[in-house]
Every structure is written in structure tokens, then in C-alpha cells.
Amino acid sequence: MIRIYDTALGNLVELDLRDDNRMAMYVCGPTVYDTPHIGHGRFGLIFDVLRRYLQFMGIEVTYVSNVTDIDDKIIEKANQVSSSTAEIAAKYEQEWWDVMDALGILRPTHTPHATQYVTQMVEVIAHLVEKGLAYNTVEGVYMEVEKIPGYGLLAHQPLDTLKSGARLMVCSSHKRSPLDFVLWKPAKPGEPTWDSPWGKGRPGWHTECVTMALDLLGEDFDLHGGGADLAFPHHENERAQAQGLGRRFARRWMHNGWVVVEGEKMSKSLGNFVSLKDLVEQTDPRSYRLLVLRSHYRSPLEVTKRTILDAQDALQRLDALKRRFENPDILPDSLPDPLNRELAQATKQFHDKMEDDLDTPAALAVIFDLVRKANTLADQGQLAYGALVAGEVFSLCQALGLFAAVTDNNLVDDEITKLVNSRDQARLAGNYALADSLRKQLLAKGWVAEDTPVGTKLRHA
RNA sequence: GGCGGCGUGGCCGAGUGGCUCAGGCAAAGGUCUGCAAAACCUUCUACAACGGUUCAAUUCCGUUCGCCGCCUCCA
């Protein structure tokens, strides 16, 4: 079984599932108040790959990812543009799914919304108050963090240290401790509100995830994930509430590293690429997936125009392989022995790497080695064997959600077909000057003509 | 102030106490090709600095320098 780095334990652990062959995971989703950026894309891709890989291995995955559709920032935005919070949330949620779809990220099994869970959240908060773990003030209901043993697990810091850190920052308020966090916020004029035993108001952010996770996945679910910054305080606070309720929470915690976009230089050269929408519109969306997979999920990932284009070029290798082995005439059942063993070994290595804390860079290296192998076999005239190896490449790519694309020749219009035919004629007649000029014309129209033993092939430039 | 991470060749990025030190992109040369493209082969630059441990360190330990994250809403 796969091993992952558990943030709570601080080392690698087997992901032993609560139920055999079933994975229950919760990944914190977006607060829908603005356009999604490349950082969202990274975490979406990473957890998508984890999910796909497990599914590829025959595990049934329940993937829950919430949508925070009521929050200070949404209210702020709504006020700014004189819109309602519901409209803002709907607009950015749509954008969210649009880009996630474009990136090839599978839709979660469930996407609970905060506003649909208010009643249940109120129950959770009431329960915590009842147990004496939360207290009501004029500023809202707060969770009393010091009553939770082991608070600071995910931060890897003892309570006192956290407290001294927190004191450096803000303060004020009716909190008993600077670390106490708000469970219920009293209404301000003009804000959307819900009824509660503590008056009209709305739930604090940290409560929705606990409530939804426990509701949809049940106690002791397998994995809770999100961006590195979420570990503390967000996830810590979810834990605290679950613990306060006396309910078992996530077995494992997994956090992905940050996307680094170099300040000034980056924004100038990259500009619009910071927004995911621009990224997927201006580049092959697969290239960002490849770029993300080429670094380890816990490392910081620097995204630049250059690295994206670099990934896009690397993708060409896969696409070229796909073109080459598009329609294998005959596929042998298996490879002769030395080759067979090599292939089996490569496949095993791929899985070993994936299961070693999702070492996608190493897994990709295995894939690219197989690409070479397939091409070499074909170059040596063993096309069928090459096709078999290429088939394994495509299969493994599936586990990563990375698909090779084939040029769709059906989209070629008459004009292009004419040019190609004329060029073929010219070549047959030995009129290479004309042939080359026709090639240039094709290129100008965005097509690359490749001469192969089986005729001229076209692909997009 | 506290906690944590990082510094690898032109670029991105794995990894390892020693043996041929991933992979991708780029560059150079070659094979193939009418020319290209694709593919394959070959080559080129490495492990921030300084100490220490060791028969042997890029890999372990320490120090220094540089960069970054978290402790506050954040993927």
C-alpha cells in the first residue's frame, strides 16, 4: 500500500485504510470570492493524481471537497461590486469548476457547501458549548483551545509557543486566549444571517470542514488534505473541534507545498499566467499537470513561463509516441523474455515510486525511459513490440491523468488536403523546390507535414 | 522571538555514503531523411561555503552565508 508523509506524525506512514479497498478523503476546497490561481491548480492536481492513482490500483475513492460560499471575503467582495454574496459565490464557483475541468481534475464525489450545512454546524457548536469547550461573548462564540489536549499537533509546536507567537500579532477582544478561534460570528447589518441559540449570525470557517467531513465520510476517515498553510491553524482547529466532540477525525494528514511565483520579475514576464483561467486558455492544460508532477508535491514549485513551455515541449514526446503507435496493426500477447522482464520491472518501479509518498518525478522518469524503449524497438523494426511498450506508457499515464493527444486529422479542411496532395505529387515528380514551398504554406496555416513510410502525416505546429 | 523547509549541471528537477551520480527541456555532433519532422546514439557543464566524522561525502554532523514558508485570512 502507498506510504505518505503524515503531517501530524512528521514522517512516512502506510496509508492503511479504514475499509479495505475503500479510500475516504477530504480535501479543503476553495472560498469562492475570486478567480482561481495556479496555487489552487497545484493542490487540485496533486490530490487528483493521488485519487486517480488509487483508483487505478482498484481502490474505490470517495473524495469530498467543500465550497466555502459564505465568508468575510465573499461579503467584502459583494460589497465592493454591489452584488449579493450568493451571486459572487456562484460566479466564482463556476469559474472554479471550469478551470478544474480544463485541467482534467476529476469532480469530487461530494462538494458540500457551507451554506447548506449551517444547521448542522449550529448543532456542532452547541455541543461544544454544552461541553464547556466553547464560550459565548458579545463578539461571538469561541472555541477554548486550551481545553483541547494536544493542541498544536499539526503546527508541531506546544501550546505555549504558539501562544507567544500569536500574541505578537493581533489581540483585542473577548477571547480568553489569543489562540481561541471563532465558531459563530454575530451578524453585522446587511450580512446574510442564520438563526442560532446565540442570536443571528454565521458560522466561522473552521467549523464547516469538520461538520461536513464527519457527515459525509464518518469518523476515522482516511485522509485529510490541503495546502501547507492550512495545516495550522485551519486543520488544527478542525481537529480540536472533532476532539472536543469526542469523535475520531482524520487518520492521516497530507499537505502540499507552495507555488512560488517570483515577485516582480515573474509577474511581468508571466503576467496573466498567475490566473488559472489564463493558463489553461493560453497553454496546453496538460503542461501544467506535467509541470506539477515533475516536482515532488511537498517541495515548493516555481512556476515561470519558461518551465511551463518546457513542460509543454516534454509533452510533445508523449504525443509523438501516440502518433507513432496510433494504430498498431497487430499487438502481440506478450514480449519475448528479456524485454518482458524489463517491462515488468519498469512497471513495478513506477508503482514503487508512486507508493513512496507519491514520488511523481521518479515515476515520470520511468515513463520517459519506456518512451525511449518503445521508440528504440520501433526503430529496430520491432514495431509490434514497440507498440506493446507504448501501450504500457499510455496505461501508466492514465494513473497520472496525463493523456497523450492525437492530431485530429478529420479537422483538416479541403484547402489543406489540396496542399498536401499537391506536395505529394511534387515530391513524386522530384520537384522538391515546390514541395518545400508547399510545406511552408502548410506551416503558415499551422500544420507540420511529416513524411513517413506510410505517407504524409499532419500535425498541429 | 518560536517552529519548519530549501540551496544539485544552461534551465527545471529527482536521488544517493563509494560502483556507469534519474528524468525532462535546451545546446553541440552524429545516424536516418531529397530536405525536414519524428526517432535513436554520443557529448557538455553539478551537488552554496567552511570545518568535522569516515578507508571514502554531494549524500551524515556542525558552523557560516543566501533564500523561503508557518506562527494572522490564504491551496
XYZ file of C-alpha atoms (C1' of nucleotides) in Angstrom:
536
model
C 0.000 0.000 0.000
C 1.008 3.555 -0.578
C 3.035 5.409 2.003
C 2.588 9.105 2.532
C 4.129 11.764 4.673
C 1.745 12.384 7.523
C 1.991 15.981 8.671
C 0.775 15.088 12.141
C 3.412 12.432 12.707
C 6.100 14.132 10.711
C 7.169 11.029 8.857
C 6.207 8.461 6.278
C 3.427 6.060 7.155
C 1.453 3.376 5.445
C -1.897 4.607 4.351
C -3.798 1.792 5.986
C -7.378 2.253 5.009
C -10.323 2.202 7.344
C -12.158 -0.109 4.975
C -10.389 -2.463 2.651
C -10.161 -1.152 -0.875
C -12.012 1.998 0.016
C -10.492 5.362 0.494
C -12.331 8.207 2.168
C -10.589 11.523 1.660
C -11.406 15.113 2.388
C -9.592 17.964 0.723
C -10.276 21.552 1.674
C -11.750 23.349 -1.278
C -11.963 26.983 -2.267
C -13.525 30.017 -0.726
C -15.241 31.337 -3.796
C -14.538 35.050 -3.710
C -12.029 35.457 -6.510
C -10.518 33.948 -9.632
C -8.615 30.718 -9.003
C -4.851 30.914 -9.391
C -2.053 28.462 -10.151
C -1.710 27.548 -6.485
C -5.237 26.200 -6.470
C -4.358 24.323 -9.607
C -1.420 22.662 -7.952
C -3.309 21.315 -4.974
C -6.175 20.273 -7.229
C -3.801 18.366 -9.473
C -1.875 16.738 -6.666
C -4.916 15.339 -4.950
C -6.408 14.410 -8.288
C -3.327 12.347 -9.025
C -3.500 10.673 -5.628
C -7.115 9.854 -6.285
C -6.531 8.622 -9.812
C -3.616 6.515 -8.758
C -5.606 4.815 -6.021
C -8.459 4.249 -8.432
C -6.018 2.867 -10.948
C -4.962 0.410 -8.264
C -8.526 -0.695 -7.834
C -9.418 1.297 -4.749
C -12.790 2.935 -4.575
C -12.257 6.555 -3.633
C -14.760 8.859 -2.011
C -13.442 12.347 -2.471
C -15.078 15.179 -0.605
C -14.118 18.754 -1.252
C -16.075 21.638 0.160
C -17.015 25.003 -1.251
C -16.961 27.862 1.223
C -19.720 30.067 -0.054
C -20.135 32.343 2.926
C -17.167 34.139 4.401
C -15.782 37.582 5.207
C -14.055 37.811 1.895
C -17.148 36.982 -0.063
C -19.089 39.609 1.846
C -16.340 42.107 1.223
C -16.304 41.361 -2.467
C -20.051 41.559 -2.700
C -19.998 44.983 -1.086
C -17.264 46.137 -3.397
C -19.146 45.331 -6.535
C -22.622 45.898 -5.128
C -23.645 42.344 -5.603
C -25.016 39.685 -3.305
C -22.854 37.113 -1.614
C -24.811 34.395 -3.358
C -24.077 35.894 -6.757
C -20.402 36.305 -6.003
C -20.131 32.756 -4.708
C -21.979 31.339 -7.700
C -19.862 33.253 -10.153
C -16.520 32.195 -8.742
C -17.623 28.686 -8.070
C -18.479 28.360 -11.748
C -15.060 29.673 -12.639
C -13.547 27.204 -10.249
C -15.145 24.171 -11.853
C -14.435 25.479 -15.324
C -10.714 25.587 -14.745
C -10.647 22.371 -12.740
C -12.404 20.637 -15.616
C -9.976 22.145 -18.083
C -7.071 20.815 -16.049
C -8.575 17.365 -16.216
C -9.252 17.217 -12.494
C -11.986 14.768 -11.667
C -15.007 16.214 -9.934
C -15.181 15.328 -6.252
C -17.666 12.705 -5.207
C -19.318 15.298 -2.971
C -18.991 19.060 -2.921
C -20.777 20.251 0.191
C -21.442 23.970 0.522
C -21.102 25.836 3.792
C -24.488 27.484 3.449
C -26.169 24.107 3.174
C -24.638 22.955 6.423
C -25.430 25.813 8.773
C -27.992 23.873 10.785
C -25.563 21.071 11.371
C -22.800 23.471 12.205
C -25.003 25.127 14.807
C -25.534 21.717 16.342
C -21.804 21.111 16.455
C -21.169 24.474 18.081
C -23.969 23.953 20.578
C -22.470 20.651 21.501
C -19.096 22.239 22.109
C -20.641 24.976 24.242
C -22.570 22.381 26.179
C -19.390 20.518 26.947
C -17.807 23.685 28.244
C -15.242 23.801 25.454
C -16.616 26.919 23.844
C -17.921 30.161 25.291
C -20.185 32.906 24.129
C -19.172 36.568 24.113
C -20.537 39.716 22.545
C -18.076 39.110 19.740
C -19.203 35.610 19.063
C -18.754 32.073 20.233
C -15.174 30.989 20.691
C -13.556 27.626 20.978
C -11.383 27.394 24.051
C -8.281 25.890 22.644
C -6.513 25.223 25.922
C -9.125 22.701 26.873
C -8.106 20.506 23.982
C -5.233 18.251 24.914
C -2.545 18.062 22.308
C -3.481 21.270 20.547
C -0.569 22.140 18.270
C -0.075 18.687 16.827
C -0.151 19.852 13.238
C 1.789 23.005 13.973
C 4.449 20.887 15.681
C 4.616 23.401 18.416
C 3.487 23.307 22.013
C 0.621 25.496 23.046
C 2.783 27.983 24.916
C 4.998 28.638 21.947
C 2.028 29.101 19.694
C 0.538 31.466 22.190
C 3.594 33.646 22.404
C 3.658 33.768 18.623
C 0.032 34.703 18.422
C 0.481 37.445 20.991
C 2.924 39.207 18.762
C 0.180 39.736 16.322
C -3.331 40.883 16.822
C -5.178 40.844 20.062
C -8.117 42.699 21.452
C -11.303 41.020 22.058
C -13.071 38.899 24.449
C -11.047 35.815 23.729
C -9.742 34.011 26.754
C -6.641 33.107 24.805
C -5.268 34.619 21.620
C -5.448 31.203 20.014
C -9.146 30.741 20.627
C -10.980 30.814 17.354
C -14.443 31.902 16.411
C -17.179 29.351 15.884
C -20.085 31.699 15.443
C -19.964 35.287 14.328
C -22.761 37.664 15.294
C -24.473 39.366 12.397
C -23.496 42.750 11.193
C -26.054 44.869 9.379
C -26.625 43.828 5.808
C -24.883 40.477 6.079
C -26.520 37.158 5.362
C -27.516 35.575 8.643
C -28.836 32.396 10.136
C -30.565 31.800 13.433
C -28.745 30.280 16.322
C -29.020 29.998 20.100
C -26.515 32.887 20.232
C -28.529 35.137 18.010
C -28.420 35.811 14.331
C -25.080 35.330 12.693
C -22.998 32.941 10.653
C -20.580 30.127 11.312
C -16.813 30.553 11.457
C -14.750 28.975 8.747
C -13.169 26.213 10.778
C -16.445 24.576 11.636
C -17.669 23.706 8.174
C -14.966 21.212 7.311
C -15.309 19.192 10.500
C -19.041 19.098 10.158
C -19.055 18.094 6.515
C -16.220 15.632 6.764
C -17.817 13.791 9.648
C -21.196 13.878 7.974
C -20.103 12.628 4.563
C -17.159 10.419 5.427
C -17.855 9.428 9.005
C -15.440 9.124 11.863
C -11.909 7.962 11.387
C -11.812 8.694 7.684
C -8.609 8.009 5.836
C -7.076 11.235 4.740
C -7.443 14.953 5.125
C -5.522 17.139 2.752
C -4.907 20.639 1.615
C -2.277 23.279 1.075
C 0.613 23.511 3.502
C -0.669 26.708 5.022
C -3.886 25.030 6.013
C -2.151 22.716 8.458
C -2.182 25.459 11.015
C -4.468 26.867 12.132
C -7.294 25.608 9.939
C -6.755 21.890 10.199
C -5.549 22.161 13.754
C -8.817 23.836 14.601
C -10.870 21.224 12.800
C -9.093 18.590 14.821
C -9.704 20.487 18.019
C -13.429 20.578 17.357
C -13.643 16.927 16.428
C -11.705 16.070 19.531
C -13.969 18.283 21.580
C -16.956 16.448 20.207
C -15.319 13.202 21.195
C -15.242 11.985 17.653
C -12.371 10.432 15.784
C -11.222 12.507 12.871
C -8.744 12.080 10.006
C -6.311 9.181 10.261
C -3.714 10.903 8.121
C -2.892 14.461 7.170
C -1.343 15.379 3.883
C -0.248 18.844 2.812
C 1.163 20.053 -0.434
C 3.869 22.657 -0.866
C 3.523 26.146 -2.133
C 3.697 27.516 -5.632
C 6.346 30.151 -5.813
C 5.802 32.963 -8.222
C 8.768 35.201 -8.136
C 7.709 38.703 -7.287
C 8.182 41.416 -9.768
C 10.126 39.661 -12.433
C 7.630 36.873 -12.563
C 4.521 38.932 -12.713
C 5.998 40.910 -15.539
C 7.181 38.040 -17.635
C 4.337 35.748 -16.663
C 1.687 38.315 -16.045
C -1.590 36.678 -16.774
C -0.328 33.160 -16.183
C -0.900 33.562 -12.493
C -4.587 33.126 -13.130
C -5.557 29.571 -13.885
C -8.053 30.670 -16.445
C -5.386 32.385 -18.487
C -3.074 29.455 -18.028
C -5.481 26.905 -19.430
C -6.519 29.233 -22.218
C -3.025 30.118 -23.306
C -1.252 26.802 -22.929
C -1.973 23.155 -23.274
C -3.593 22.493 -19.871
C -1.742 19.201 -19.707
C 1.547 21.066 -19.468
C 0.682 22.420 -16.027
C -0.186 18.930 -14.857
C 3.141 17.692 -16.151
C 4.956 20.578 -14.536
C 3.273 19.879 -11.210
C 4.074 16.185 -11.443
C 7.680 16.866 -12.241
C 8.330 18.168 -8.779
C 7.550 16.421 -5.540
C 4.255 17.549 -4.058
C 5.827 18.725 -0.825
C 8.510 20.821 -2.482
C 7.929 24.383 -3.425
C 7.190 24.685 -7.099
C 8.426 27.626 -9.034
C 6.231 28.395 -11.978
C 7.591 30.501 -14.765
C 6.724 30.924 -18.375
C 9.841 29.015 -19.198
C 9.067 25.984 -17.042
C 5.561 25.816 -18.437
C 6.790 25.918 -22.015
C 9.437 23.389 -21.081
C 6.739 21.049 -19.849
C 4.759 21.686 -22.987
C 7.741 20.570 -25.052
C 8.167 17.465 -22.945
C 4.558 16.662 -23.681
C 5.434 16.548 -27.361
C 7.408 13.435 -26.667
C 4.329 11.669 -25.415
C 2.209 12.952 -28.242
C 4.794 11.884 -30.804
C 4.754 8.428 -29.292
C 0.989 8.385 -29.549
C 1.175 9.396 -33.196
C 3.745 6.763 -33.923
C 1.756 3.966 -32.367
C -1.666 5.306 -33.122
C -2.999 2.231 -34.849
C -0.910 -0.780 -34.094
C -1.825 -3.439 -36.630
C -1.099 -6.394 -34.526
C -0.386 -6.425 -30.852
C 1.489 -9.456 -29.627
C 0.198 -11.033 -26.455
C 3.475 -10.545 -24.735
C 7.069 -9.655 -25.231
C 9.896 -12.162 -25.548
C 11.658 -12.715 -22.323
C 14.415 -10.218 -21.793
C 12.062 -7.467 -22.901
C 9.171 -8.821 -20.961
C 11.154 -8.767 -17.772
C 12.350 -5.241 -18.461
C 8.827 -4.009 -18.955
C 7.563 -5.722 -15.844
C 10.414 -4.236 -13.890
C 9.717 -0.751 -15.166
C 6.063 -1.062 -14.278
C 6.941 -2.238 -10.821
C 9.317 0.638 -10.411
C 6.638 3.071 -11.430
C 4.367 1.731 -8.721
C 7.158 1.650 -6.158
C 7.826 5.299 -6.807
C 4.179 6.290 -6.705
C 3.712 4.421 -3.483
C 6.721 6.081 -1.975
C 4.964 9.270 -0.932
C 3.739 9.965 -4.429
C 7.185 10.373 -5.978
C 5.805 11.519 -9.295
C 9.102 12.916 -10.634
C 10.691 9.494 -10.347
C 7.588 7.821 -11.740
C 7.708 10.131 -14.734
C 11.342 9.245 -15.286
C 10.265 5.596 -15.556
C 7.651 6.578 -18.102
C 10.099 8.526 -20.214
C 12.526 5.640 -20.123
C 9.777 3.463 -21.526
C 9.093 6.027 -24.221
C 12.665 5.664 -25.355
C 12.407 1.913 -25.179
C 9.320 1.842 -27.370
C 10.894 4.125 -29.938
C 14.101 2.143 -29.999
C 12.209 -1.068 -30.623
C 10.310 0.530 -33.457
C 13.496 1.964 -34.916
C 14.879 -1.548 -34.915
C 11.910 -2.734 -36.891
C 10.136 -4.383 -33.994
C 7.073 -2.245 -34.290
C 4.691 -4.589 -32.576
C 6.899 -4.889 -29.534
C 7.316 -1.159 -29.502
C 3.567 -0.748 -29.597
C 3.219 -3.005 -26.603
C 5.679 -0.932 -24.620
C 3.999 2.268 -25.783
C 0.706 0.808 -24.616
C 2.160 0.437 -21.155
C 3.257 4.062 -21.270
C -0.281 5.182 -22.049
C -1.647 2.977 -19.348
C 0.660 4.358 -16.691
C -0.053 7.876 -17.862
C -3.686 7.203 -17.120
C -2.831 6.698 -13.483
C -1.476 10.241 -13.548
C -4.322 11.700 -15.543
C -1.850 12.572 -18.245
C -3.069 11.711 -21.691
C -1.273 11.761 -24.950
C -3.124 13.661 -27.626
C -3.514 12.661 -31.231
C -3.857 15.094 -34.058
C -7.373 15.018 -35.271
C -6.998 14.661 -38.998
C -10.711 14.977 -39.526
C -10.437 18.642 -38.837
C -8.312 19.191 -41.927
C -10.269 21.213 -44.443
C -10.244 20.886 -48.216
C -7.687 23.564 -48.723
C -5.187 21.792 -46.531
C -5.881 18.453 -48.131
C -5.251 20.032 -51.502
C -1.934 21.420 -50.390
C -0.879 18.066 -49.034
C -1.866 16.289 -52.220
C -0.055 18.795 -54.383
C 3.001 18.406 -52.255
C 2.887 14.629 -52.522
C 2.650 14.956 -56.293
C 5.566 17.355 -56.392
C 7.662 15.023 -54.297
C 6.855 12.087 -56.524
C 7.847 14.158 -59.507
C 11.070 15.119 -57.801
C 10.099 18.746 -57.729
C 11.451 19.361 -54.269
C 11.541 23.124 -54.546
C 7.796 23.154 -54.994
C 7.338 20.543 -52.288
C 9.270 22.646 -49.815
C 7.363 25.752 -50.658
C 4.121 23.880 -50.125
C 5.401 22.687 -46.783
C 5.998 26.293 -45.845
C 2.466 27.169 -46.843
C 1.136 24.399 -44.639
C 3.261 25.575 -41.763
C 1.934 29.077 -42.198
C -1.518 27.618 -41.755
C -0.446 25.897 -38.590
C 0.300 22.411 -39.848
C 3.505 20.426 -39.785
C 3.845 17.889 -42.582
C 5.798 14.792 -41.688
C 6.899 12.384 -44.377
C 6.680 8.845 -43.174
C 6.922 5.475 -44.894
C 3.147 5.263 -44.799
C 2.560 8.674 -46.311
C 2.373 12.265 -45.238
C 1.149 12.909 -41.754
C -0.094 16.199 -40.456
C 0.016 17.598 -37.018
C -0.568 20.957 -35.459
C 2.505 23.111 -35.223
C 11.087 35.874 19.087
C 9.404 30.465 18.155
C 8.866 26.333 14.569
C 9.957 24.260 9.798
C 11.950 23.917 4.864
C 15.395 24.845 0.943
C 20.338 25.918 -1.775
C 22.240 19.940 -7.412
C 24.986 20.843 -14.019
C 22.444 26.442 -19.253
C 17.137 25.847 -17.072
C 13.542 22.664 -14.306
C 14.032 18.809 -11.058
C 14.947 13.532 -8.525
C 18.403 10.813 -5.774
C 22.465 8.522 -3.241
C 27.978 7.324 1.859
C 31.934 4.512 -2.691
C 30.395 1.016 -8.339
C 28.248 3.765 -15.208
C 25.745 10.042 -9.523
C 17.428 9.815 -12.541
C 14.285 12.162 -15.935
C 12.621 16.449 -18.938
C 13.922 20.914 -21.629
C 17.967 23.489 -24.005
C 22.938 23.204 -26.611
C 26.699 20.599 -29.828
C 27.931 16.451 -33.028
C 26.218 12.056 -35.499
C 22.659 8.184 -37.782
C 18.206 8.278 -40.660
C 15.770 11.644 -44.416
C 15.613 14.576 -51.341
C 15.190 18.341 -47.386
C 12.553 18.444 -42.985
C 9.900 16.409 -38.831
C 9.895 12.397 -35.519
C 13.177 8.858 -33.531
C 17.802 6.885 -31.928
C 23.177 7.413 -30.482
C 27.100 10.470 -28.433
C 28.877 14.833 -25.822
C 28.942 19.174 -22.435
C 28.558 21.898 -17.915
C 26.669 19.569 -10.590
C 25.864 18.817 -5.866
C 26.205 27.094 -1.727
C 30.870 27.876 1.574
C 33.944 26.216 5.518
C 35.085 22.623 9.055
C 34.235 17.595 11.270
C 33.061 12.110 11.301
C 34.703 8.129 7.783
C 39.190 3.995 4.328
C 35.527 7.014 1.366
C 30.566 12.544 1.476
C 27.098 15.859 -2.978
C 24.813 12.283 0.478
C 25.892 12.042 7.983
C 27.202 16.081 11.887
C 28.373 21.268 12.969
C 29.069 26.345 11.593
C 28.503 30.340 8.099
C 26.175 32.659 4.005
C 21.817 33.026 0.942
C 16.551 32.091 0.022
C 11.665 30.814 1.674
C 7.300 29.183 4.467
C 4.275 28.974 9.025
C 3.036 31.237 13.892
C -2.670 36.207 11.168
C -7.329 35.257 6.062
C -4.731 32.156 2.374
C -4.302 25.960 -1.773
